[in-house]
Amino acid sequence: MRPAEFKNPEQELVRFQRRLAVAGGFVLLAFFLLFARFFWLQVVRYEHFQTRAEDNRISLVPVVPNRGVILDRNGVVLASNYSAYTLEITPNKVADLEAVINELAGIVDIQPKDRKRFRKLLEESKNFESLPIRTRLSDEEVARFIARRFRFPGVEIKARLFRQYPQGELASHALGYIGRVNDRDLGTIERNNAEDNYRGTEHFGKTGLEQKYEFELHGQTGFEQVEVEAGGRAVRVLERTPPLPGNNLLLTLDARLQQVVEKAFGKRRGALVAIEPSTGGILALVSMPGYDPNLFVDGIGSQDWEALNTSEDKPMVNRALNGAYPPGSTFKPFMALAALETGKRTPQQAISDPGFFTFGGHTFRDDKPGGHGIVDMYKSIVHSCDTYYYVLANDMGIDAISNFMRQLGFGQRTGIDIEGESEGVLPSQEWKKKRFRKPEQQKWYAGETVSIGIGQGYNAYTPIQLAQATAAIANNGVMYRPHLVKYIENINTGERTPIEPQPLRSLPFKQANLDVIRQALVGVNTEGTGARAFAGAEYVSGGKTGTAQVYSLKGGKYEHGKVQERLRDHALFIAYAPAEQPTIALAVLVENGGFGAQSAAPIARQVLDYWLLGKLPRDAAPEFGEEVEGD
Amino acid sequence: MTEFAFRPREWWQKLVAPIDPALLAMLALLIVYALLVLTSASPERLGNQAINLAAALVAMRLAAQVPPQRLMHLAVPLYVAGVLLLVAVALFGDVTKGARRWLNLGFMRAQPSELMKIAMPLMLAWYFQKHEAMLRLRDWAVAVLILLLPVALIARQPDLGTAVLVFAAGFFVIFLAGLSWKVLAAMLVAGLASLPLAWTLLHDYQRQRILTLLDPEADPLGKGFHIIQSTIAVGSGGLLGKGWGNGTQTHLEFIPERHTDFIFAVLSEEFGLLGASFLLLLYALVIGRGLMIAGNAPTLFSRLLAGSITLIFFTYAFVNMGMVSGILPVVGVPLPFVSYGGTALVTLFLGVGILMSIHRNRMLVQK
């Protein structure tokens, strides 16, 4: 063993200094290693990191374009935009949302409904999106928040454009509304390869024209090259590609006419569709009651939503396109035309009406006890004789009827530029086979054909189908696809693209046959069931009343039962004018309105008075007029 | 009692007497550089840092006045107190951010692990001085135990950064004391062999940090964010840097902790390879001066102490810059003399003061 004691201090010091030198060498080596690393990062890989730092720094921020506005045919604004301040929270930048919202409530007014809406948005959205806790801040609220902004990281004020429907409920079912983009909308955007253009877009058309013309109205999203912080907050704008505003829609619809109709309906439920027969342009599309589309713009409150959806009046249903009603006696002129075209009747052939028709042991009654006496085609329409059509329907058979009616568009979607239109029901043997499961129900019974003749039974058509068929008669069999948009206006170029009338088909009806029917329809309004409503009119019009049974309907879709008022018949009226060169054709339906002559015809009169003479009704139509001849 | 007389010249001489002008000049350069970087990274903290610096300089001056012989007396009590406080932390410490590092003394919160950075080299230097005459293997073993006990306590808190620094401080003493290369090699092999075991002892987040170092892009917005963004900052600085106050990574808040642990990213981004090399040079000068003081120190105690303290400065610098430039895992080690923060600064300048004291007392014994 080597003794360790009594080391030489000099030797000791040398040994220590040797160790120090080793340590010093190690330090130099380590520093050289660091230098090599810095050299690698800062010289060899400089471009790579330089690019990444730039990518960090600069972010492309989408600038959402102004949504196109919607104007009626005379330039009345139906949908527009306004700018307002919103207070927004980015959830993933806030640790305790509830606490922050409570604190914010001390600065700006935050109602329980705001919190509810925010929670709903939170569930539907991704965490990194900023979501509004309050919209439409007052200037004072904005100032108060700005002064305390530093206390609220992740909360900011944004100026946003909001959709506004200045006419409120007017034409709400035609316009539809926009709401926040949801998963279904994202699917639509993807299918249209529009993801890029929808970066930053928060609203999407949900129904009506807003939905159908979403991609026209949206516009071209612009971009800002923005220098951003790690947190994503923009520091300054480096470059800007401005957005191009969306296209404007100029409608065929006449807002004032629409207003006349909606006023005429008052509190009654129903629908009216008025069409320009020579183009298919929709002049009025009414479904009553309506709703205020403004409620949906920044997320509808649950209370409002609840109210709209549970209301017995079903304000969210677009009755004009989705309500399927038996047409009642308004079906008769089309039946008569079918009889002429198929050679089953001549105009002169008459029946002696005893007031009823018996078939297979069942008696079908006419409205008029004792009957209408000797009835030819003209009289059958003018006075709305049921027996005539019981017999006629029985003679024609169901398939001949349905084949004819199909040409006029009954039981098919019209193709109007609004999504979700219903088909209705055009009864036929084939339809029944498909509709029912049990073999005994699948069979068509000849007795069922009888009531088809007077527009009852399985018949169920939407008001727009009825209006379209009326327009077809008024336009001598030339049918156009109904449409609401007349022009699409590109405000960037000022270019207006007209929506050309789309001819659906030219029905090969004999002019003589059409004339018979049109004469009879004029007769209705001069000496028949519509005469009272059109007394003193300064123009010649054609029309037909109708009453559709609600009670004892077999296949009808609209069975509100229970309340007595809701068991009343639906009142219908179809009309066109002027008789020679019609510029308007319409169908109107008043739910549970009783006789068509009583409640539906006066509305049609107001429409025609306004459209042809510019005459405004003195006051809204009374709910029930005096006694008139029934149909 | 002498009569009071106004003699500013004499007072000044008394004040500066224990101070090593060379070391202070190098540190002054370093400090000016650091304040320049801090002004860009976080100007609002400049005032506070000035106060921290003043406190640190006072600590340095006080330490510089204490002769090494007096320091020797402090070694054992400081070490024992440090270990006891660490045990107390383990038992009653406050938990902050998941780690139990602080001891609430009622009037203040103390972090005893910081004390260990000084107490550890003192203790071991004292120990080797005491056994100067005869060093058997058993004595080395005891030295290793003295080293590992507090390191283990600190690592358990967990505070890996401080544990590394305390371990390094003690290890340097043992190394400089002349532990044979054979044993060193054996320890290295044993250390490597026990790595898998060490891995299992690490906390999840510590393992994660090591994994992150190996592949930061695995979670670029989460665990990899710090390291990715700081490497981008360093790399995008290029040769000459983006210029003072122009670092985009810095000013757009992509660098977390940019005034403390990651301040080197700011420096590199704004001053480039040139600025980073200048910093390396300043550190090399300070370390060189420290090693020189150690080499000239008269006693084993002061040699070991001075050597260890100097190498600790190196460890701080190397670990921090290695971490920021992405070659070492993220541990909480500040950039010495540069990072914002009072505690580290005071500890470092205490070390500087001790160096100065050792330097000043080199002749006294020899004569």
PDB file of N, CA, C and O in Angstrom, chain B residues 309-346:
ATOM      1  N   ILE B 309     -16.620  26.562  -7.673  1.00  0.00           N
ATOM      2  CA  ILE B 309     -17.510  27.697  -7.949  1.00  0.00           C
ATOM      3  C   ILE B 309     -17.391  28.120  -9.413  1.00  0.00           C
ATOM      4  O   ILE B 309     -18.397  28.350 -10.108  1.00  0.00           O
ATOM      5  N   THR B 310     -16.163  28.175  -9.891  1.00  0.00           N
ATOM      6  CA  THR B 310     -15.958  28.574 -11.289  1.00  0.00           C
ATOM      7  C   THR B 310     -16.631  27.598 -12.253  1.00  0.00           C
ATOM      8  O   THR B 310     -17.300  27.997 -13.211  1.00  0.00           O
ATOM      9  N   LEU B 311     -16.435  26.317 -11.966  1.00  0.00           N
ATOM     10  CA  LEU B 311     -17.024  25.326 -12.872  1.00  0.00           C
ATOM     11  C   LEU B 311     -18.548  25.308 -12.791  1.00  0.00           C
ATOM     12  O   LEU B 311     -19.236  24.911 -13.732  1.00  0.00           O
ATOM     13  N   ILE B 312     -19.077  25.752 -11.619  1.00  0.00           N
ATOM     14  CA  ILE B 312     -20.533  25.882 -11.512  1.00  0.00           C
ATOM     15  C   ILE B 312     -21.056  26.933 -12.487  1.00  0.00           C
ATOM     16  O   ILE B 312     -22.091  26.752 -13.139  1.00  0.00           O
ATOM     17  N   PHE B 313     -20.313  28.069 -12.580  1.00  0.00           N
ATOM     18  CA  PHE B 313     -20.710  29.084 -13.563  1.00  0.00           C
ATOM     19  C   PHE B 313     -20.805  28.439 -14.946  1.00  0.00           C
ATOM     20  O   PHE B 313     -21.748  28.668 -15.704  1.00  0.00           O
ATOM     21  N   PHE B 314     -19.785  27.655 -15.240  1.00  0.00           N
ATOM     22  CA  PHE B 314     -19.771  26.960 -16.533  1.00  0.00           C
ATOM     23  C   PHE B 314     -21.005  26.065 -16.686  1.00  0.00           C
ATOM     24  O   PHE B 314     -21.664  26.052 -17.742  1.00  0.00           O
ATOM     25  N   THR B 315     -21.292  25.312 -15.626  1.00  0.00           N
ATOM     26  CA  THR B 315     -22.425  24.376 -15.707  1.00  0.00           C
ATOM     27  C   THR B 315     -23.728  25.110 -16.000  1.00  0.00           C
ATOM     28  O   THR B 315     -24.496  24.712 -16.870  1.00  0.00           O
ATOM     29  N   TYR B 316     -23.953  26.189 -15.240  1.00  0.00           N
ATOM     30  CA  TYR B 316     -25.129  27.023 -15.503  1.00  0.00           C
ATOM     31  C   TYR B 316     -25.194  27.378 -16.993  1.00  0.00           C
ATOM     32  O   TYR B 316     -26.203  27.186 -17.662  1.00  0.00           O
ATOM     33  N   ALA B 317     -24.116  27.937 -17.458  1.00  0.00           N
ATOM     34  CA  ALA B 317     -24.098  28.462 -18.825  1.00  0.00           C
ATOM     35  C   ALA B 317     -24.315  27.350 -19.852  1.00  0.00           C
ATOM     36  O   ALA B 317     -25.123  27.481 -20.770  1.00  0.00           O
ATOM     37  N   PHE B 318     -23.606  26.248 -19.645  1.00  0.00           N
ATOM     38  CA  PHE B 318     -23.691  25.170 -20.627  1.00  0.00           C
ATOM     39  C   PHE B 318     -25.083  24.543 -20.660  1.00  0.00           C
ATOM     40  O   PHE B 318     -25.670  24.342 -21.729  1.00  0.00           O
ATOM     41  N   VAL B 319     -25.605  24.233 -19.470  1.00  0.00           N
ATOM     42  CA  VAL B 319     -26.927  23.603 -19.418  1.00  0.00           C
ATOM     43  C   VAL B 319     -27.980  24.529 -20.020  1.00  0.00           C
ATOM     44  O   VAL B 319     -28.823  24.118 -20.816  1.00  0.00           O
ATOM     45  N   ASN B 320     -27.922  25.804 -19.677  1.00  0.00           N
ATOM     46  CA  ASN B 320     -28.939  26.730 -20.177  1.00  0.00           C
ATOM     47  C   ASN B 320     -28.856  26.880 -21.697  1.00  0.00           C
ATOM     48  O   ASN B 320     -29.862  26.737 -22.398  1.00  0.00           O
ATOM     49  N   MET B 321     -27.651  27.155 -22.196  1.00  0.00           N
ATOM     50  CA  MET B 321     -27.553  27.366 -23.648  1.00  0.00           C
ATOM     51  C   MET B 321     -27.836  26.069 -24.411  1.00  0.00           C
ATOM     52  O   MET B 321     -28.417  26.103 -25.499  1.00  0.00           O
ATOM     53  N   GLY B 322     -27.430  24.960 -23.821  1.00  0.00           N
ATOM     54  CA  GLY B 322     -27.709  23.671 -24.447  1.00  0.00           C
ATOM     55  C   GLY B 322     -29.204  23.412 -24.541  1.00  0.00           C
ATOM     56  O   GLY B 322     -29.723  22.937 -25.556  1.00  0.00           O
ATOM     57  N   MET B 323     -29.908  23.793 -23.482  1.00  0.00           N
ATOM     58  CA  MET B 323     -31.359  23.604 -23.449  1.00  0.00           C
ATOM     59  C   MET B 323     -32.051  24.501 -24.482  1.00  0.00           C
ATOM     60  O   MET B 323     -32.890  24.063 -25.264  1.00  0.00           O
ATOM     61  N   VAL B 324     -31.663  25.767 -24.514  1.00  0.00           N
ATOM     62  CA  VAL B 324     -32.315  26.718 -25.412  1.00  0.00           C
ATOM     63  C   VAL B 324     -32.030  26.375 -26.881  1.00  0.00           C
ATOM     64  O   VAL B 324     -32.880  26.533 -27.742  1.00  0.00           O
ATOM     65  N   SER B 325     -30.818  25.847 -27.133  1.00  0.00           N
ATOM     66  CA  SER B 325     -30.506  25.527 -28.529  1.00  0.00           C
ATOM     67  C   SER B 325     -30.888  24.092 -28.875  1.00  0.00           C
ATOM     68  O   SER B 325     -30.599  23.619 -29.962  1.00  0.00           O
ATOM     69  N   GLY B 326     -31.544  23.408 -27.927  1.00  0.00           N
ATOM     70  CA  GLY B 326     -32.145  22.122 -28.260  1.00  0.00           C
ATOM     71  C   GLY B 326     -31.211  20.929 -28.243  1.00  0.00           C
ATOM     72  O   GLY B 326     -31.467  19.948 -28.936  1.00  0.00           O
ATOM     73  N   ILE B 327     -30.134  20.984 -27.455  1.00  0.00           N
ATOM     74  CA  ILE B 327     -29.323  19.765 -27.330  1.00  0.00           C
ATOM     75  C   ILE B 327     -29.393  19.169 -25.932  1.00  0.00           C
ATOM     76  O   ILE B 327     -28.850  18.103 -25.684  1.00  0.00           O
ATOM     77  N   LEU B 328     -30.038  19.853 -25.000  1.00  0.00           N
ATOM     78  CA  LEU B 328     -30.238  19.298 -23.650  1.00  0.00           C
ATOM     79  C   LEU B 328     -31.714  19.431 -23.309  1.00  0.00           C
ATOM     80  O   LEU B 328     -32.393  20.327 -23.800  1.00  0.00           O
ATOM     81  N   PRO B 329     -32.193  18.524 -22.454  1.00  0.00           N
ATOM     82  CA  PRO B 329     -33.612  18.625 -22.091  1.00  0.00           C
ATOM     83  C   PRO B 329     -33.889  19.897 -21.293  1.00  0.00           C
ATOM     84  O   PRO B 329     -32.974  20.498 -20.733  1.00  0.00           O
ATOM     85  N   VAL B 330     -35.171  20.277 -21.294  1.00  0.00           N
ATOM     86  CA  VAL B 330     -35.551  21.500 -20.593  1.00  0.00           C
ATOM     87  C   VAL B 330     -35.509  21.264 -19.082  1.00  0.00           C
ATOM     88  O   VAL B 330     -36.266  20.466 -18.544  1.00  0.00           O
ATOM     89  N   VAL B 331     -34.560  21.930 -18.422  1.00  0.00           N
ATOM     90  CA  VAL B 331     -34.530  21.931 -16.951  1.00  0.00           C
ATOM     91  C   VAL B 331     -34.449  23.386 -16.520  1.00  0.00           C
ATOM     92  O   VAL B 331     -33.989  24.234 -17.271  1.00  0.00           O
ATOM     93  N   GLY B 332     -34.918  23.659 -15.315  1.00  0.00           N
ATOM     94  CA  GLY B 332     -34.989  25.053 -14.883  1.00  0.00           C
ATOM     95  C   GLY B 332     -33.646  25.615 -14.440  1.00  0.00           C
ATOM     96  O   GLY B 332     -33.408  25.782 -13.259  1.00  0.00           O
ATOM     97  N   VAL B 333     -32.760  25.879 -15.402  1.00  0.00           N
ATOM     98  CA  VAL B 333     -31.468  26.480 -15.065  1.00  0.00           C
ATOM     99  C   VAL B 333     -31.364  27.822 -15.789  1.00  0.00           C
ATOM    100  O   VAL B 333     -31.472  27.879 -17.007  1.00  0.00           O
ATOM    101  N   PRO B 334     -31.167  28.910 -15.029  1.00  0.00           N
ATOM    102  CA  PRO B 334     -31.081  30.212 -15.682  1.00  0.00           C
ATOM    103  C   PRO B 334     -29.732  30.414 -16.358  1.00  0.00           C
ATOM    104  O   PRO B 334     -28.768  29.689 -16.073  1.00  0.00           O
ATOM    105  N   LEU B 335     -29.681  31.393 -17.261  1.00  0.00           N
ATOM    106  CA  LEU B 335     -28.407  31.762 -17.881  1.00  0.00           C
ATOM    107  C   LEU B 335     -27.663  32.633 -16.863  1.00  0.00           C
ATOM    108  O   LEU B 335     -28.162  33.688 -16.469  1.00  0.00           O
ATOM    109  N   PRO B 336     -26.483  32.212 -16.429  1.00  0.00           N
ATOM    110  CA  PRO B 336     -25.855  32.896 -15.293  1.00  0.00           C
ATOM    111  C   PRO B 336     -25.519  34.349 -15.609  1.00  0.00           C
ATOM    112  O   PRO B 336     -25.017  34.648 -16.691  1.00  0.00           O
ATOM    113  N   PHE B 337     -25.812  35.231 -14.662  1.00  0.00           N
ATOM    114  CA  PHE B 337     -25.570  36.679 -14.725  1.00  0.00           C
ATOM    115  C   PHE B 337     -26.448  37.380 -15.749  1.00  0.00           C
ATOM    116  O   PHE B 337     -26.393  38.588 -15.887  1.00  0.00           O
ATOM    117  N   VAL B 338     -27.249  36.641 -16.517  1.00  0.00           N
ATOM    118  CA  VAL B 338     -28.023  37.264 -17.589  1.00  0.00           C
ATOM    119  C   VAL B 338     -29.527  37.165 -17.318  1.00  0.00           C
ATOM    120  O   VAL B 338     -30.250  38.156 -17.414  1.00  0.00           O
ATOM    121  N   SER B 339     -30.012  35.982 -16.975  1.00  0.00           N
ATOM    122  CA  SER B 339     -31.447  35.793 -16.764  1.00  0.00           C
ATOM    123  C   SER B 339     -31.967  36.729 -15.678  1.00  0.00           C
ATOM    124  O   SER B 339     -31.273  37.018 -14.702  1.00  0.00           O
ATOM    125  N   TYR B 340     -33.200  37.166 -15.884  1.00  0.00           N
ATOM    126  CA  TYR B 340     -33.866  37.982 -14.873  1.00  0.00           C
ATOM    127  C   TYR B 340     -34.133  37.136 -13.634  1.00  0.00           C
ATOM    128  O   TYR B 340     -34.484  35.966 -13.739  1.00  0.00           O
ATOM    129  N   GLY B 341     -34.004  37.720 -12.472  1.00  0.00           N
ATOM    130  CA  GLY B 341     -34.343  37.009 -11.241  1.00  0.00           C
ATOM    131  C   GLY B 341     -33.301  37.242 -10.167  1.00  0.00           C
ATOM    132  O   GLY B 341     -32.087  37.191 -10.433  1.00  0.00           O
ATOM    133  N   GLY B 342     -33.752  37.503  -8.953  1.00  0.00           N
ATOM    134  CA  GLY B 342     -32.854  37.892  -7.874  1.00  0.00           C
ATOM    135  C   GLY B 342     -32.115  36.733  -7.226  1.00  0.00           C
ATOM    136  O   GLY B 342     -30.915  36.822  -6.938  1.00  0.00           O
ATOM    137  N   THR B 343     -32.804  35.625  -7.005  1.00  0.00           N
ATOM    138  CA  THR B 343     -32.219  34.528  -6.235  1.00  0.00           C
ATOM    139  C   THR B 343     -30.939  34.004  -6.881  1.00  0.00           C
ATOM    140  O   THR B 343     -29.890  33.934  -6.246  1.00  0.00           O
ATOM    141  N   ALA B 344     -31.051  33.654  -8.164  1.00  0.00           N
ATOM    142  CA  ALA B 344     -29.894  33.101  -8.855  1.00  0.00           C
ATOM    143  C   ALA B 344     -28.750  34.109  -8.881  1.00  0.00           C
ATOM    144  O   ALA B 344     -27.585  33.762  -8.653  1.00  0.00           O
ATOM    145  N   LEU B 345     -29.127  35.373  -9.113  1.00  0.00           N
ATOM    146  CA  LEU B 345     -28.111  36.421  -9.205  1.00  0.00           C
ATOM    147  C   LEU B 345     -27.345  36.553  -7.889  1.00  0.00           C
ATOM    148  O   LEU B 345     -26.105  36.645  -7.873  1.00  0.00           O
ATOM    149  N   VAL B 346     -28.072  36.558  -6.776  1.00  0.00           N
ATOM    150  CA  VAL B 346     -27.428  36.684  -5.463  1.00  0.00           C
ATOM    151  C   VAL B 346     -26.525  35.483  -5.225  1.00  0.00           C
ATOM    152  O   VAL B 346     -25.362  35.630  -4.802  1.00  0.00           O
TER     153      VAL B 346
END
